[in-house]
mmCIF file of C-alpha atoms in Angstrom:
data_model
loop_
_atom_site.group_PDB
_atom_site.id
_atom_site.type_symbol
_atom_site.label_atom_id
_atom_site.label_comp_id
_atom_site.label_asym_id
_atom_site.label_seq_id
_atom_site.Cartn_x
_atom_site.Cartn_y
_atom_site.Cartn_z
ATOM 1 C CA UNK W 1 76.725 -26.117 -17.741
ATOM 2 C CA UNK W 2 75.131 -23.756 -14.870
ATOM 3 C CA UNK W 3 75.295 -23.831 -11.207
ATOM 4 C CA UNK W 4 72.471 -24.003 -8.800
ATOM 5 C CA UNK W 5 72.132 -24.179 -4.973
ATOM 6 C CA UNK W 6 69.514 -24.373 -2.775
ATOM 7 C CA UNK W 7 69.473 -23.626 1.102
ATOM 8 C CA UNK W 8 66.873 -24.276 3.846
ATOM 9 C CA UNK W 9 67.711 -22.652 7.578
ATOM 10 C CA UNK W 10 66.765 -21.289 10.650
ATOM 11 C CA UNK W 11 68.328 -18.001 9.994
ATOM 12 C CA UNK W 12 68.427 -15.620 6.618
ATOM 13 C CA UNK W 13 70.356 -17.673 3.727
ATOM 14 C CA UNK W 14 70.928 -14.756 1.682
ATOM 15 C CA UNK W 15 74.828 -14.542 2.399
ATOM 16 C CA UNK W 16 75.166 -18.079 2.163
ATOM 17 C CA UNK W 17 73.746 -18.127 -0.930
ATOM 18 C CA UNK W 18 75.861 -15.205 -2.099
ATOM 19 C CA UNK W 19 79.147 -17.068 -1.249
ATOM 20 C CA UNK W 20 77.557 -20.532 -2.573
ATOM 21 C CA UNK W 21 77.434 -18.700 -6.141
ATOM 22 C CA UNK W 22 80.845 -17.293 -5.632
ATOM 23 C CA UNK W 23 82.095 -20.883 -5.212
ATOM 24 C CA UNK W 24 80.072 -22.068 -8.146
ATOM 25 C CA UNK W 25 80.994 -18.852 -10.396
ATOM 26 C CA UNK W 26 83.084 -21.525 -12.385
ATOM 27 C CA UNK W 27 79.974 -23.005 -13.639
ATOM 28 C CA UNK W 28 78.775 -19.773 -15.364
ATOM 29 C CA UNK W 29 79.670 -16.344 -15.699
ATOM 30 C CA UNK W 30 77.184 -15.119 -18.111
ATOM 31 C CA UNK W 31 74.323 -14.148 -15.072
ATOM 32 C CA UNK W 32 73.857 -14.612 -11.279
ATOM 33 C CA UNK W 33 70.297 -14.663 -9.478
ATOM 34 C CA UNK W 34 68.896 -15.477 -5.852
ATOM 35 C CA UNK W 35 65.439 -15.936 -4.789
ATOM 36 C CA UNK W 36 64.142 -16.405 -1.120
ATOM 37 C CA UNK W 37 60.935 -16.946 0.426
ATOM 38 C CA UNK W 38 59.760 -15.204 3.687
ATOM 39 C CA UNK W 39 56.549 -15.922 5.013
ATOM 40 C CA UNK W 40 54.170 -16.105 2.012
ATOM 41 C CA UNK W 41 56.432 -13.706 -0.337
ATOM 42 C CA UNK W 42 59.383 -14.348 -2.921
ATOM 43 C CA UNK W 43 61.790 -11.618 -3.136
ATOM 44 C CA UNK W 44 64.237 -12.076 -6.148
ATOM 45 C CA UNK W 45 67.355 -10.141 -7.960
ATOM 46 C CA UNK W 46 69.424 -11.098 -10.751
ATOM 47 C CA UNK W 47 71.428 -9.735 -13.375
ATOM 48 C CA UNK W 48 73.848 -10.380 -16.286
ATOM 49 C CA UNK W 49 77.522 -10.523 -14.949
ATOM 50 C CA UNK W 50 79.483 -12.189 -12.355
ATOM 51 C CA UNK W 51 78.308 -12.684 -8.737
ATOM 52 C CA UNK W 52 80.098 -10.022 -7.385
ATOM 53 C CA UNK W 53 79.084 -7.598 -9.967
ATOM 54 C CA UNK W 54 75.604 -8.428 -9.878
ATOM 55 C CA UNK W 55 74.865 -8.123 -5.833
ATOM 56 C CA UNK W 56 75.426 -5.021 -3.997
ATOM 57 C CA UNK W 57 74.700 -4.684 -0.181
ATOM 58 C CA UNK W 58 71.467 -3.080 -0.927
ATOM 59 C CA UNK W 59 70.388 -5.941 -3.250
ATOM 60 C CA UNK W 60 71.409 -8.266 -0.274
ATOM 61 C CA UNK W 61 69.162 -6.481 1.972
ATOM 62 C CA UNK W 62 66.419 -6.790 -0.280
ATOM 63 C CA UNK W 63 66.636 -10.617 -0.099
ATOM 64 C CA UNK W 64 65.135 -11.794 3.270
ATOM 65 C CA UNK W 65 64.072 -15.157 4.534
ATOM 66 C CA UNK W 66 65.491 -18.375 5.760
ATOM 67 C CA UNK W 67 64.986 -20.148 2.314
ATOM 68 C CA UNK W 68 66.165 -19.679 -0.872
ATOM 69 C CA UNK W 69 67.770 -20.737 -4.468
ATOM 70 C CA UNK W 70 70.633 -19.463 -6.210
ATOM 71 C CA UNK W 71 71.685 -19.704 -9.803
ATOM 72 C CA UNK W 72 75.144 -18.885 -11.958
ATOM 73 C CA UNK W 73 74.454 -19.029 -15.712
ATOM 74 C CA UNK W 74 76.194 -20.592 -18.400
ATOM 75 C CA UNK W 75 74.021 -19.875 -21.696
ATOM 76 C CA UNK W 76 73.215 -22.923 -23.668
ATOM 77 C CA UNK W 77 70.073 -21.869 -25.234
ATOM 78 C CA UNK W 78 68.248 -18.688 -25.294
ATOM 79 C CA UNK W 79 69.857 -15.146 -25.595
ATOM 80 C CA UNK W 80 73.080 -14.704 -23.787
ATOM 81 C CA UNK W 81 72.559 -10.928 -24.028
ATOM 82 C CA UNK W 82 69.123 -10.820 -21.983
ATOM 83 C CA UNK W 83 69.029 -10.170 -18.735
ATOM 84 C CA UNK W 84 65.549 -11.215 -18.603
ATOM 85 C CA UNK W 85 66.888 -14.816 -19.139
ATOM 86 C CA UNK W 86 69.112 -14.556 -15.637
ATOM 87 C CA UNK W 87 67.665 -17.287 -13.363
ATOM 88 C CA UNK W 88 65.826 -18.082 -11.226
ATOM 89 C CA UNK W 89 62.490 -17.994 -13.022
ATOM 90 C CA UNK W 90 59.157 -17.057 -11.019
ATOM 91 C CA UNK W 91 55.427 -18.073 -11.875
ATOM 92 C CA UNK W 92 52.646 -17.239 -9.681
ATOM 93 C CA UNK W 93 50.068 -19.780 -9.753
ATOM 94 C CA UNK W 94 49.897 -22.497 -8.403
ATOM 95 C CA UNK W 95 51.190 -21.553 -5.129
ATOM 96 C CA UNK W 96 53.755 -19.514 -6.481
ATOM 97 C CA UNK W 97 56.877 -21.179 -7.868
ATOM 98 C CA UNK W 98 60.471 -20.369 -8.138
ATOM 99 C CA UNK W 99 63.226 -22.360 -10.574
ATOM 100 C CA UNK W 100 66.431 -22.781 -11.083
ATOM 101 C CA UNK W 101 67.320 -25.133 -13.863
ATOM 102 C CA UNK W 102 70.578 -26.416 -15.037
ATOM 103 C CA UNK W 103 70.313 -28.461 -18.349
ATOM 104 C CA UNK W 104 68.788 -28.490 -21.674
ATOM 105 C CA UNK W 105 65.202 -29.323 -23.082
ATOM 106 C CA UNK W 106 65.486 -30.662 -26.722
ATOM 107 C CA UNK W 107 61.514 -30.151 -27.018
ATOM 108 C CA UNK W 108 61.144 -27.150 -25.854
ATOM 109 C CA UNK W 109 59.450 -25.379 -28.646
ATOM 110 C CA UNK W 110 57.087 -28.174 -28.922
ATOM 111 C CA UNK W 111 56.544 -27.913 -24.979
ATOM 112 C CA UNK W 112 55.886 -23.942 -25.407
ATOM 113 C CA UNK W 113 53.387 -24.509 -28.151
ATOM 114 C CA UNK W 114 51.512 -27.084 -26.158
ATOM 115 C CA UNK W 115 51.510 -25.004 -23.056
ATOM 116 C CA UNK W 116 49.920 -22.114 -25.125
ATOM 117 C CA UNK W 117 47.202 -24.210 -26.700
ATOM 118 C CA UNK W 118 46.255 -26.158 -23.401
ATOM 119 C CA UNK W 119 46.893 -24.234 -20.745
ATOM 120 C CA UNK W 120 47.165 -20.355 -22.470
ATOM 121 C CA UNK W 121 50.706 -19.912 -20.598
ATOM 122 C CA UNK W 122 52.619 -17.411 -22.389
ATOM 123 C CA UNK W 123 56.577 -17.911 -22.271
ATOM 124 C CA UNK W 124 58.069 -14.557 -22.081
ATOM 125 C CA UNK W 125 61.667 -15.238 -22.841
ATOM 126 C CA UNK W 126 63.759 -17.531 -25.256
ATOM 127 C CA UNK W 127 64.919 -19.861 -22.265
ATOM 128 C CA UNK W 128 64.075 -23.404 -22.157
ATOM 129 C CA UNK W 129 63.956 -23.297 -18.496
ATOM 130 C CA UNK W 130 60.920 -21.064 -18.630
ATOM 131 C CA UNK W 131 59.288 -23.637 -20.474
ATOM 132 C CA UNK W 132 60.252 -26.288 -17.904
ATOM 133 C CA UNK W 133 58.779 -24.003 -14.762
ATOM 134 C CA UNK W 134 55.587 -23.794 -16.509
ATOM 135 C CA UNK W 135 55.362 -27.217 -17.570
ATOM 136 C CA UNK W 136 55.879 -27.818 -13.838
ATOM 137 C CA UNK W 137 53.129 -25.494 -13.037
ATOM 138 C CA UNK W 138 51.001 -26.924 -15.363
ATOM 139 C CA UNK W 139 51.380 -30.366 -13.822
ATOM 140 C CA UNK W 140 51.229 -29.175 -10.054
ATOM 141 C CA UNK W 141 47.798 -27.267 -11.286
ATOM 142 C CA UNK W 142 46.684 -30.298 -12.616
ATOM 143 C CA UNK W 143 47.662 -32.788 -9.607
ATOM 144 C CA UNK W 144 46.045 -29.867 -7.192
ATOM 145 C CA UNK W 145 42.737 -30.489 -8.411
ATOM 146 C CA UNK W 146 40.575 -30.855 -5.217
ATOM 147 C CA UNK W 147 42.846 -29.273 -2.641
ATOM 148 C CA UNK W 148 41.245 -26.441 -0.900
ATOM 149 C CA UNK W 149 43.412 -23.728 -0.592
ATOM 150 C CA UNK W 150 40.902 -20.974 0.664
ATOM 151 C CA UNK W 151 42.464 -20.079 3.956
ATOM 152 C CA UNK W 152 39.916 -17.302 4.876
ATOM 153 C CA UNK W 153 37.348 -19.644 4.750
ATOM 154 C CA UNK W 154 39.000 -22.448 6.752
ATOM 155 C CA UNK W 155 39.955 -19.667 9.323
ATOM 156 C CA UNK W 156 36.185 -18.435 9.584
ATOM 157 C CA UNK W 157 35.284 -22.161 9.966
ATOM 158 C CA UNK W 158 37.739 -22.985 12.374
ATOM 159 C CA UNK W 159 37.059 -19.597 14.666
ATOM 160 C CA UNK W 160 33.416 -20.542 14.377
ATOM 161 C CA UNK W 161 33.840 -24.087 15.678
ATOM 162 C CA UNK W 162 36.614 -22.642 18.332
ATOM 163 C CA UNK W 163 34.976 -19.651 20.356
ATOM 164 C CA UNK W 164 37.627 -17.360 21.489
ATOM 165 C CA UNK W 165 40.159 -17.842 19.095
ATOM 166 C CA UNK W 166 41.842 -14.926 17.793
ATOM 167 C CA UNK W 167 44.611 -16.396 15.591
ATOM 168 C CA UNK W 168 44.393 -18.854 12.400
ATOM 169 C CA UNK W 169 47.449 -19.939 10.688
ATOM 170 C CA UNK W 170 46.876 -22.080 7.558
ATOM 171 C CA UNK W 171 49.354 -24.115 5.798
ATOM 172 C CA UNK W 172 48.842 -26.455 2.818
ATOM 173 C CA UNK W 173 49.528 -30.394 3.450
ATOM 174 C CA UNK W 174 48.663 -33.299 1.056
ATOM 175 C CA UNK W 175 46.192 -34.501 4.284
ATOM 176 C CA UNK W 176 46.506 -37.368 6.739
ATOM 177 C CA UNK W 177 49.772 -38.091 9.061
ATOM 178 C CA UNK W 178 52.057 -38.813 6.760
ATOM 179 C CA UNK W 179 52.996 -35.493 4.745
ATOM 180 C CA UNK W 180 53.585 -37.648 1.396
ATOM 181 C CA UNK W 181 49.978 -39.082 1.317
ATOM 182 C CA UNK W 182 47.633 -37.655 -0.994
ATOM 183 C CA UNK W 183 44.786 -35.705 0.115
ATOM 184 C CA UNK W 184 42.567 -37.117 -2.638
ATOM 185 C CA UNK W 185 41.962 -40.977 -1.833
ATOM 186 C CA UNK W 186 42.030 -41.813 -5.721
ATOM 187 C CA UNK W 187 45.104 -39.939 -6.311
ATOM 188 C CA UNK W 188 48.737 -41.327 -5.857
ATOM 189 C CA UNK W 189 50.854 -39.439 -3.636
ATOM 190 C CA UNK W 190 53.021 -36.615 -5.611
ATOM 191 C CA UNK W 191 56.631 -36.491 -4.641
ATOM 192 C CA UNK W 192 59.120 -33.903 -5.541
ATOM 193 C CA UNK W 193 62.525 -34.146 -3.586
ATOM 194 C CA UNK W 194 65.910 -32.091 -4.208
ATOM 195 C CA UNK W 195 68.905 -31.943 -2.562
ATOM 196 C CA UNK W 196 71.688 -29.206 -2.402
ATOM 197 C CA UNK W 197 75.288 -29.530 -0.397
ATOM 198 C CA UNK W 198 76.886 -26.333 0.650
ATOM 199 C CA UNK W 199 80.320 -26.038 2.684
ATOM 200 C CA UNK W 200 81.174 -22.459 3.780
ATOM 201 C CA UNK W 201 84.526 -21.498 3.554
ATOM 202 C CA UNK W 202 84.364 -18.098 5.172
ATOM 203 C CA UNK W 203 82.366 -15.051 4.222
ATOM 204 C CA UNK W 204 82.964 -12.590 1.063
ATOM 205 C CA UNK W 205 80.483 -9.654 1.562
ATOM 206 C CA UNK W 206 79.685 -8.046 -1.764
ATOM 207 C CA UNK W 207 80.603 -4.725 -2.112
ATOM 208 C CA UNK W 208 78.417 -1.569 -2.160
ATOM 209 C CA UNK W 209 78.459 0.803 -4.758
#
């Protein structure tokens, strides 16, 4: 029984994530964590304890970005004492993924063995959530076959075709006008969806040490 929240907005979301985790504290008191996205980078801070004890002002300042997820942990698998098992979890490929998970995998040991055998993926903790993240990463890697993510090459090519251009921006899309369509004609569209409901009931700024 963990608590998870996700926010995407037009202004920094670190305070909203913090306030949301305070409201979700009853879902887990073992550990708390927040990860935010800004540009092409992730920032993350997590640790054992209650939300109010894990995060200080300096930690919040290190979490910029208009999109992020948060997690409070109630341990039902893995080690309750290890701060390494606090969530969210991060893996750098493909693209860079951050995951917050509530639930249990009943076949995590088998999945862990298959990940190492088939994809040489190393699981660093005993958390089944880290296993799930790597399963997702493996499936995305397989599904992304045929995508061209070389922004430098694409930018150079765009500059050659458009003389005078001084700025090139790159984004990953699935091709076509509809972002749900697949970039590969023979591949069915891959859809990933998630929802989060957040109601803000006033600010509760973290204390500084």
